[in-house]
Structure formats: C-alpha cells, structure tokens
Amino acid sequence: MELLKNLQWCYATKKFNPSKKVSKNDLDKLKKAIQLSVSSYGLQLYKTLIIENQDIKNKLRPVSWNQNQITDASYLFVFCNYTEATHEAIDNFIKQTAEIRNLDLERLSGYGDFIKSKLAEKSQTYLALGNLLNACAELKIDACPIEGFEPKAYNQILGLDKQGLNASVIAPIGYRKYDDNTIKQLKVRKPIEILFDII
C-alpha cells in the first residue's frame, strides 16, 4: 500500500527551502484533492485561501508565532470555516445536487429541511486538511499543519470577517531543507494494539 509508505515519508516540516517552488501542475492536483474531500452532508461549508504573495506572508508571520514556515514555504493554505451555516448555503447545495444528479428539486426539499434542522456549527476544515496532507505525501511535497497562529489577526489581515469566514487551521507547503533537524527524528505514534480496540 503506497499510502502507508507515503505517510511514513512525510513529517511536519519545520524548515522549507524558499528557492524551490511547487509547480502549478502539482498545485492543481492539491486543489482537486481538497475539492474531493468529504464533508458533513456534502455541504463543504469552508473556503481555502492559497497565499502565494510574499508581502502577505510577511504580514502573517508575526501573528503565526513568528514561524519561518509561513514565509519560506511555496504556498500557505488557510482553511476557513463559514461563521454561519446559512439557509441560503443549504438551499444552494440542494439546488446544485438536483442539477448535477438530474433530480426533481421538490423531491429534495425535505432533505434540505432535515439538514437545516440538524446542522450545528461545525468546522469541516480538518477533513479537507487531511486530504491536502495525504495528497502532498503522494506527490512528495512537504507540509506542516499549524494551529499556532492568531485567527482574529488572520481574519483582519485577509479581510475574512467581511466574507463571513474564520481562519481555522493553516498549512504551509513546499520542499524541505535538508538541514531541518526534525527530518531525522523518528515518528512517535501510539502502538497499534493501544490505539485500536476491535469490539
């Protein structure tokens, strides 16, 4: 299983090579992997910003605990959840489902009402982040999921509040520098027999 080999290869990269850039072709593949991510009810109530602009990355670094990955990586992925799961977003999803699957919109109205009654505020961004990390591992692109940043500052710098968005988790991607000491560190994971119970 190649996935297991790829997951063994990857690690939370602490030093990126700023001179080595991820190709547009690979970036397109990563975007497709995120697009195909699962989400509650298939709603995809999130948006992903891909920051390439160096000036913006420079502004974000101080509010990211001054981590060098922010400025040195090829791209910085900012996963944002919508602050409200509006009825309009759900109605648009139901309409899109009817169009793509060639179904009668009226037949799906009950499903839309069900979603509206059940959907609490959730961040689905971590599901998309997981797909990004797996896709990066397959393409031998380094990544580092980061929760150590100031969401309110990100929201202000990137103008997310005006869009009804909130920065949830970030992930710089690029290529490792080989003087990154964490490359040599062994993975620390719970043993299989402790992590799992079969009942």
GROMACS .gro file of N, CA and C in nm, residues 21-144:
model
  372
   21LYS      N    1   1.010   2.580  -0.559
   21LYS     CA    2   0.867   2.609  -0.563
   21LYS      C    3   0.786   2.490  -0.611
   22VAL      N    4   0.667   2.478  -0.558
   22VAL     CA    5   0.572   2.376  -0.603
   22VAL      C    6   0.518   2.419  -0.739
   23SER      N    7   0.513   2.325  -0.833
   23SER     CA    8   0.469   2.357  -0.968
   23SER      C    9   0.319   2.384  -0.972
   24LYS      N   10   0.275   2.457  -1.075
   24LYS     CA   11   0.132   2.484  -1.092
   24LYS      C   12   0.056   2.354  -1.113
   25ASN      N   13   0.117   2.260  -1.185
   25ASN     CA   14   0.053   2.131  -1.210
   25ASN      C   15   0.025   2.058  -1.079
   26ASP      N   16   0.124   2.054  -0.990
   26ASP     CA   17   0.104   1.989  -0.860
   26ASP      C   18   0.006   2.067  -0.773
   27LEU      N   19   0.011   2.199  -0.781
   27LEU     CA   20  -0.084   2.281  -0.705
   27LEU      C   21  -0.227   2.250  -0.749
   28ASP      N   22  -0.247   2.233  -0.879
   28ASP     CA   23  -0.380   2.200  -0.929
   28ASP      C   24  -0.428   2.065  -0.875
   29LYS      N   25  -0.337   1.969  -0.863
   29LYS     CA   26  -0.371   1.839  -0.807
   29LYS      C   27  -0.412   1.850  -0.660
   30LEU      N   28  -0.341   1.933  -0.586
   30LEU     CA   29  -0.374   1.953  -0.445
   30LEU      C   30  -0.511   2.019  -0.430
   31LYS      N   31  -0.540   2.116  -0.517
   31LYS     CA   32  -0.671   2.181  -0.514
   31LYS      C   33  -0.782   2.080  -0.543
   32LYS      N   34  -0.756   1.990  -0.636
   32LYS     CA   35  -0.856   1.889  -0.670
   32LYS      C   36  -0.878   1.793  -0.553
   33ALA      N   37  -0.769   1.757  -0.484
   33ALA     CA   38  -0.780   1.668  -0.368
   33ALA      C   39  -0.866   1.732  -0.259
   34ILE      N   40  -0.847   1.862  -0.237
   34ILE     CA   41  -0.928   1.933  -0.138
   34ILE      C   42  -1.073   1.938  -0.184
   35GLN      N   43  -1.094   1.965  -0.312
   35GLN     CA   44  -1.231   1.972  -0.364
   35GLN      C   45  -1.305   1.841  -0.344
   36LEU      N   46  -1.235   1.729  -0.353
   36LEU     CA   47  -1.297   1.597  -0.343
   36LEU      C   48  -1.310   1.550  -0.198
   37SER      N   49  -1.271   1.633  -0.102
   37SER     CA   50  -1.280   1.593   0.038
   37SER      C   51  -1.424   1.570   0.080
   38VAL      N   52  -1.441   1.478   0.173
   38VAL     CA   53  -1.574   1.456   0.231
   38VAL      C   54  -1.608   1.574   0.322
   39SER      N   55  -1.738   1.594   0.345
   39SER     CA   56  -1.783   1.697   0.439
   39SER      C   57  -1.922   1.659   0.486
   40SER      N   58  -1.963   1.715   0.598
   40SER     CA   59  -2.095   1.684   0.652
   40SER      C   60  -2.203   1.720   0.550
   41TYR      N   61  -2.282   1.621   0.515
   41TYR     CA   62  -2.390   1.636   0.416
   41TYR      C   63  -2.339   1.678   0.279
   42GLY      N   64  -2.208   1.680   0.260
   42GLY     CA   65  -2.152   1.723   0.132
   42GLY      C   66  -2.158   1.873   0.111
   43LEU      N   67  -2.180   1.950   0.217
   43LEU     CA   68  -2.203   2.094   0.204
   43LEU      C   69  -2.075   2.174   0.177
   44GLN      N   70  -1.961   2.125   0.221
   44GLN     CA   71  -1.834   2.198   0.206
   44GLN      C   72  -1.847   2.341   0.258
   45LEU      N   73  -1.884   2.354   0.384
   45LEU     CA   74  -1.901   2.487   0.442
   45LEU      C   75  -1.767   2.545   0.486
   46TYR      N   76  -1.677   2.554   0.390
   46TYR     CA   77  -1.546   2.614   0.415
   46TYR      C   78  -1.492   2.670   0.285
   47LYS      N   79  -1.390   2.750   0.297
   47LYS     CA   80  -1.320   2.805   0.181
   47LYS      C   81  -1.172   2.795   0.211
   48THR      N   82  -1.091   2.773   0.109
   48THR     CA   83  -0.947   2.761   0.128
   48THR      C   84  -0.877   2.872   0.053
   49LEU      N   85  -0.801   2.951   0.125
   49LEU     CA   86  -0.718   3.053   0.062
   49LEU      C   87  -0.579   2.996   0.041
   50ILE      N   88  -0.521   3.024  -0.074
   50ILE     CA   89  -0.384   2.980  -0.104
   50ILE      C   90  -0.300   3.106  -0.118
   51ILE      N   91  -0.215   3.130  -0.021
   51ILE     CA   92  -0.136   3.253  -0.017
   51ILE      C   93  -0.002   3.229  -0.084
   52GLU      N   94   0.021   3.301  -0.194
   52GLU     CA   95   0.149   3.297  -0.265
   52GLU      C   96   0.224   3.429  -0.247
   53ASN      N   97   0.150   3.539  -0.233
   53ASN     CA   98   0.207   3.672  -0.225
   53ASN      C   99   0.299   3.684  -0.104
   54GLN      N  100   0.425   3.718  -0.131
   54GLN     CA  101   0.524   3.721  -0.023
   54GLN      C  102   0.496   3.832   0.078
   55ASP      N  103   0.445   3.945   0.032
   55ASP     CA  104   0.415   4.055   0.124
   55ASP      C  105   0.308   4.014   0.224
   56ILE      N  106   0.207   3.942   0.178
   56ILE     CA  107   0.101   3.895   0.268
   56ILE      C  108   0.157   3.793   0.366
   57LYS      N  109   0.241   3.702   0.316
   57LYS     CA  110   0.301   3.603   0.406
   57LYS      C  111   0.387   3.672   0.513
   58ASN      N  112   0.456   3.778   0.473
   58ASN     CA  113   0.537   3.854   0.569
   58ASN      C  114   0.450   3.916   0.678
   59LYS      N  115   0.333   3.961   0.642
   59LYS     CA  116   0.241   4.020   0.740
   59LYS      C  117   0.183   3.913   0.833
   60LEU      N  118   0.166   3.792   0.781
   60LEU     CA  119   0.106   3.684   0.859
   60LEU      C  120   0.205   3.618   0.955
   61ARG      N  121   0.332   3.626   0.922
   61ARG     CA  122   0.432   3.556   1.006
   61ARG      C  123   0.432   3.603   1.152
   62PRO      N  124   0.429   3.732   1.182
   62PRO     CA  125   0.431   3.773   1.324
   62PRO      C  126   0.310   3.723   1.402
   63VAL      N  127   0.196   3.702   1.334
   63VAL     CA  128   0.076   3.654   1.404
   63VAL      C  129   0.064   3.502   1.390
   64SER      N  130   0.175   3.440   1.350
   64SER     CA  131   0.184   3.294   1.341
   64SER      C  132   0.299   3.246   1.428
   65TRP      N  133   0.311   3.310   1.544
   65TRP     CA  134   0.416   3.279   1.640
   65TRP      C  135   0.556   3.289   1.576
   66ASN      N  136   0.565   3.374   1.475
   66ASN     CA  137   0.691   3.401   1.404
   66ASN      C  138   0.756   3.275   1.346
   67GLN      N  139   0.675   3.182   1.304
   67GLN     CA  140   0.727   3.057   1.248
   67GLN      C  141   0.774   3.079   1.105
   68ASN      N  142   0.898   3.037   1.077
   68ASN     CA  143   0.960   3.063   0.947
   68ASN      C  144   0.890   2.990   0.832
   69GLN      N  145   0.815   2.883   0.863
   69GLN     CA  146   0.747   2.811   0.756
   69GLN      C  147   0.650   2.901   0.679
   70ILE      N  148   0.593   2.999   0.749
   70ILE     CA  149   0.493   3.086   0.688
   70ILE      C  150   0.551   3.160   0.569
   71THR      N  151   0.673   3.210   0.584
   71THR     CA  152   0.734   3.292   0.478
   71THR      C  153   0.820   3.211   0.382
   72ASP      N  154   0.871   3.097   0.426
   72ASP     CA  155   0.965   3.021   0.342
   72ASP      C  156   0.898   2.920   0.250
   73ALA      N  157   0.777   2.877   0.283
   73ALA     CA  158   0.709   2.776   0.202
   73ALA      C  159   0.663   2.836   0.069
   74SER      N  160   0.641   2.749  -0.029
   74SER     CA  161   0.591   2.794  -0.159
   74SER      C  162   0.454   2.859  -0.146
   75TYR      N  163   0.366   2.791  -0.074
   75TYR     CA  164   0.228   2.839  -0.057
   75TYR      C  165   0.187   2.818   0.088
   76LEU      N  166   0.097   2.905   0.131
   76LEU     CA  167   0.036   2.889   0.262
   76LEU      C  168  -0.113   2.867   0.243
   77PHE      N  169  -0.160   2.749   0.280
   77PHE     CA  170  -0.303   2.718   0.273
   77PHE      C  171  -0.370   2.764   0.402
   78VAL      N  172  -0.474   2.843   0.389
   78VAL     CA  173  -0.551   2.890   0.504
   78VAL      C  174  -0.692   2.835   0.490
   79PHE      N  175  -0.726   2.741   0.577
   79PHE     CA  176  -0.858   2.679   0.573
   79PHE      C  177  -0.953   2.761   0.660
   80CYS      N  178  -1.061   2.806   0.601
   80CYS     CA  179  -1.155   2.894   0.670
   80CYS      C  180  -1.294   2.831   0.675
   81ASN      N  181  -1.353   2.832   0.792
   81ASN     CA  182  -1.491   2.787   0.803
   81ASN      C  183  -1.583   2.909   0.796
   82TYR      N  184  -1.703   2.886   0.742
   82TYR     CA  185  -1.803   2.992   0.743
   82TYR      C  186  -1.856   3.007   0.885
   83THR      N  187  -1.875   3.131   0.927
   83THR     CA  188  -1.916   3.155   1.064
   83THR      C  189  -2.061   3.117   1.088
   84GLU      N  190  -2.140   3.109   0.981
   84GLU     CA  191  -2.279   3.065   0.996
   84GLU      C  192  -2.314   2.972   0.880
   85ALA      N  193  -2.381   2.863   0.914
   85ALA     CA  194  -2.433   2.773   0.811
   85ALA      C  195  -2.570   2.826   0.771
   86THR      N  196  -2.572   2.919   0.676
   86THR     CA  197  -2.696   2.987   0.641
   86THR      C  198  -2.790   2.895   0.563
   87HIS      N  199  -2.918   2.925   0.574
   87HIS     CA  200  -3.018   2.850   0.497
   87HIS      C  201  -2.994   2.868   0.347
   88GLU      N  202  -2.943   2.984   0.309
   88GLU     CA  203  -2.915   3.009   0.167
   88GLU      C  204  -2.810   2.912   0.115
   89ALA      N  205  -2.705   2.888   0.195
   89ALA     CA  206  -2.600   2.795   0.152
   89ALA      C  207  -2.655   2.654   0.135
   90ILE      N  208  -2.743   2.614   0.224
   90ILE     CA  209  -2.804   2.482   0.216
   90ILE      C  210  -2.897   2.473   0.095
   91ASP      N  211  -2.976   2.577   0.072
   91ASP     CA  212  -3.065   2.580  -0.045
   91ASP      C  213  -2.984   2.572  -0.175
   92ASN      N  214  -2.871   2.643  -0.180
   92ASN     CA  215  -2.785   2.639  -0.299
   92ASN      C  216  -2.729   2.500  -0.321
   93PHE      N  217  -2.691   2.432  -0.211
   93PHE     CA  218  -2.640   2.296  -0.221
   93PHE      C  219  -2.747   2.201  -0.274
   94ILE      N  220  -2.869   2.213  -0.223
   94ILE     CA  221  -2.979   2.127  -0.269
   94ILE      C  222  -3.006   2.151  -0.417
   95LYS      N  223  -3.005   2.277  -0.458
   95LYS     CA  224  -3.027   2.310  -0.600
   95LYS      C  225  -2.916   2.251  -0.687
   96GLN      N  226  -2.791   2.262  -0.641
   96GLN     CA  227  -2.679   2.207  -0.716
   96GLN      C  228  -2.690   2.055  -0.726
   97THR      N  229  -2.730   1.990  -0.618
   97THR     CA  230  -2.747   1.845  -0.618
   97THR      C  231  -2.852   1.803  -0.719
   98ALA      N  232  -2.963   1.876  -0.722
   98ALA     CA  233  -3.071   1.845  -0.816
   98ALA      C  234  -3.023   1.859  -0.961
   99GLU      N  235  -2.945   1.963  -0.987
   99GLU     CA  236  -2.896   1.987  -1.124
   99GLU      C  237  -2.797   1.880  -1.166
  100ILE      N  238  -2.700   1.850  -1.080
  100ILE     CA  239  -2.595   1.755  -1.117
  100ILE      C  240  -2.650   1.613  -1.131
  101ARG      N  241  -2.742   1.577  -1.043
  101ARG     CA  242  -2.796   1.441  -1.044
  101ARG      C  243  -2.927   1.428  -1.122
  102ASN      N  244  -2.966   1.540  -1.186
  102ASN     CA  245  -3.088   1.540  -1.268
  102ASN      C  246  -3.209   1.492  -1.189
  103LEU      N  247  -3.229   1.553  -1.071
  103LEU     CA  248  -3.340   1.517  -0.983
  103LEU      C  249  -3.439   1.632  -0.973
  104ASP      N  250  -3.560   1.599  -0.936
  104ASP     CA  251  -3.663   1.700  -0.915
  104ASP      C  252  -3.631   1.776  -0.786
  105LEU      N  253  -3.621   1.908  -0.798
  105LEU     CA  254  -3.585   1.992  -0.684
  105LEU      C  255  -3.684   1.976  -0.569
  106GLU      N  256  -3.811   1.962  -0.602
  106GLU     CA  257  -3.914   1.949  -0.498
  106GLU      C  258  -3.893   1.822  -0.415
  107ARG      N  259  -3.845   1.717  -0.480
  107ARG     CA  260  -3.822   1.590  -0.409
  107ARG      C  261  -3.712   1.603  -0.304
  108LEU      N  262  -3.621   1.699  -0.324
  108LEU     CA  263  -3.509   1.716  -0.231
  108LEU      C  264  -3.537   1.819  -0.122
  109SER      N  265  -3.651   1.885  -0.129
  109SER     CA  266  -3.677   1.992  -0.032
  109SER      C  267  -3.681   1.938   0.111
  110GLY      N  268  -3.734   1.818   0.130
  110GLY     CA  269  -3.738   1.758   0.263
  110GLY      C  270  -3.599   1.732   0.318
  111TYR      N  271  -3.507   1.691   0.229
  111TYR     CA  272  -3.369   1.667   0.270
  111TYR      C  273  -3.304   1.798   0.313
  112GLY      N  274  -3.333   1.904   0.240
  112GLY     CA  275  -3.280   2.035   0.277
  112GLY      C  276  -3.330   2.079   0.414
  113ASP      N  277  -3.458   2.057   0.440
  113ASP     CA  278  -3.515   2.092   0.570
  113ASP      C  279  -3.451   2.010   0.683
  114PHE      N  280  -3.421   1.882   0.651
  114PHE     CA  281  -3.357   1.795   0.750
  114PHE      C  282  -3.219   1.850   0.786
  115ILE      N  283  -3.142   1.888   0.685
  115ILE     CA  284  -3.008   1.941   0.709
  115ILE      C  285  -3.016   2.067   0.795
  116LYS      N  286  -3.109   2.154   0.762
  116LYS     CA  287  -3.123   2.280   0.837
  116LYS      C  288  -3.154   2.253   0.984
  117SER      N  289  -3.229   2.148   1.009
  117SER     CA  290  -3.267   2.119   1.147
  117SER      C  291  -3.155   2.050   1.226
  118LYS      N  292  -3.064   1.984   1.156
  118LYS     CA  293  -2.961   1.905   1.224
  118LYS      C  294  -2.823   1.971   1.229
  119LEU      N  295  -2.796   2.061   1.136
  119LEU     CA  296  -2.660   2.109   1.122
  119LEU      C  297  -2.627   2.213   1.228
  120ALA      N  298  -2.543   2.174   1.323
  120ALA     CA  299  -2.491   2.269   1.422
  120ALA      C  300  -2.364   2.331   1.366
  121GLU      N  301  -2.312   2.429   1.434
  121GLU     CA  302  -2.188   2.493   1.389
  121GLU      C  303  -2.074   2.392   1.398
  122LYS      N  304  -2.015   2.362   1.284
  122LYS     CA  305  -1.906   2.265   1.278
  122LYS      C  306  -1.797   2.322   1.190
  123SER      N  307  -1.676   2.289   1.222
  123SER     CA  308  -1.567   2.320   1.132
  123SER      C  309  -1.531   2.192   1.057
  124GLN      N  310  -1.551   2.196   0.926
  124GLN     CA  311  -1.519   2.079   0.843
  124GLN      C  312  -1.382   2.092   0.779
  125THR      N  313  -1.310   2.195   0.821
  125THR     CA  314  -1.183   2.223   0.755
  125THR      C  315  -1.079   2.114   0.778
  126TYR      N  316  -1.087   2.043   0.891
  126TYR     CA  317  -0.986   1.941   0.919
  126TYR      C  318  -0.999   1.821   0.826
  127LEU      N  319  -1.121   1.797   0.776
  127LEU     CA  320  -1.139   1.690   0.677
  127LEU      C  321  -1.063   1.726   0.549
  128ALA      N  322  -1.076   1.852   0.507
  128ALA     CA  323  -1.006   1.898   0.387
  128ALA      C  324  -0.855   1.901   0.409
  129LEU      N  325  -0.814   1.943   0.529
  129LEU     CA  326  -0.671   1.945   0.562
  129LEU      C  327  -0.612   1.805   0.550
  130GLY      N  328  -0.683   1.704   0.598
  130GLY     CA  329  -0.633   1.566   0.589
  130GLY      C  330  -0.608   1.525   0.445
  131ASN      N  331  -0.700   1.562   0.356
  131ASN     CA  332  -0.681   1.529   0.215
  131ASN      C  333  -0.560   1.602   0.157
  132LEU      N  334  -0.542   1.728   0.197
  132LEU     CA  335  -0.425   1.802   0.149
  132LEU      C  336  -0.297   1.732   0.192
  133LEU      N  337  -0.288   1.692   0.318
  133LEU     CA  338  -0.166   1.630   0.368
  133LEU      C  339  -0.138   1.496   0.300
  134ASN      N  340  -0.243   1.417   0.278
  134ASN     CA  341  -0.224   1.289   0.208
  134ASN      C  342  -0.180   1.310   0.064
  135ALA      N  343  -0.241   1.408  -0.003
  135ALA     CA  344  -0.204   1.436  -0.142
  135ALA      C  345  -0.061   1.488  -0.149
  136CYS      N  346  -0.022   1.573  -0.055
  136CYS     CA  347   0.117   1.621  -0.051
  136CYS      C  348   0.213   1.504  -0.036
  137ALA      N  349   0.181   1.411   0.053
  137ALA     CA  350   0.269   1.296   0.075
  137ALA      C  351   0.284   1.215  -0.053
  138GLU      N  352   0.176   1.197  -0.127
  138GLU     CA  353   0.182   1.119  -0.251
  138GLU      C  354   0.270   1.189  -0.355
  139LEU      N  355   0.263   1.323  -0.359
  139LEU     CA  356   0.340   1.400  -0.457
  139LEU      C  357   0.480   1.434  -0.408
  140LYS      N  358   0.515   1.387  -0.287
  140LYS     CA  359   0.644   1.417  -0.224
  140LYS      C  360   0.664   1.568  -0.211
  141ILE      N  361   0.557   1.633  -0.166
  141ILE     CA  362   0.560   1.774  -0.130
  141ILE      C  363   0.550   1.781   0.022
  142ASP      N  364   0.635   1.861   0.081
  142ASP     CA  365   0.635   1.873   0.227
  142ASP      C  366   0.526   1.968   0.274
  143ALA      N  367   0.477   1.943   0.394
  143ALA     CA  368   0.370   2.025   0.451
  143ALA      C  369   0.384   2.027   0.602
  144CYS      N  370   0.315   2.123   0.663
  144CYS     CA  371   0.316   2.133   0.809
  144CYS      C  372   0.183   2.192   0.857
   0.00000   0.00000   0.00000
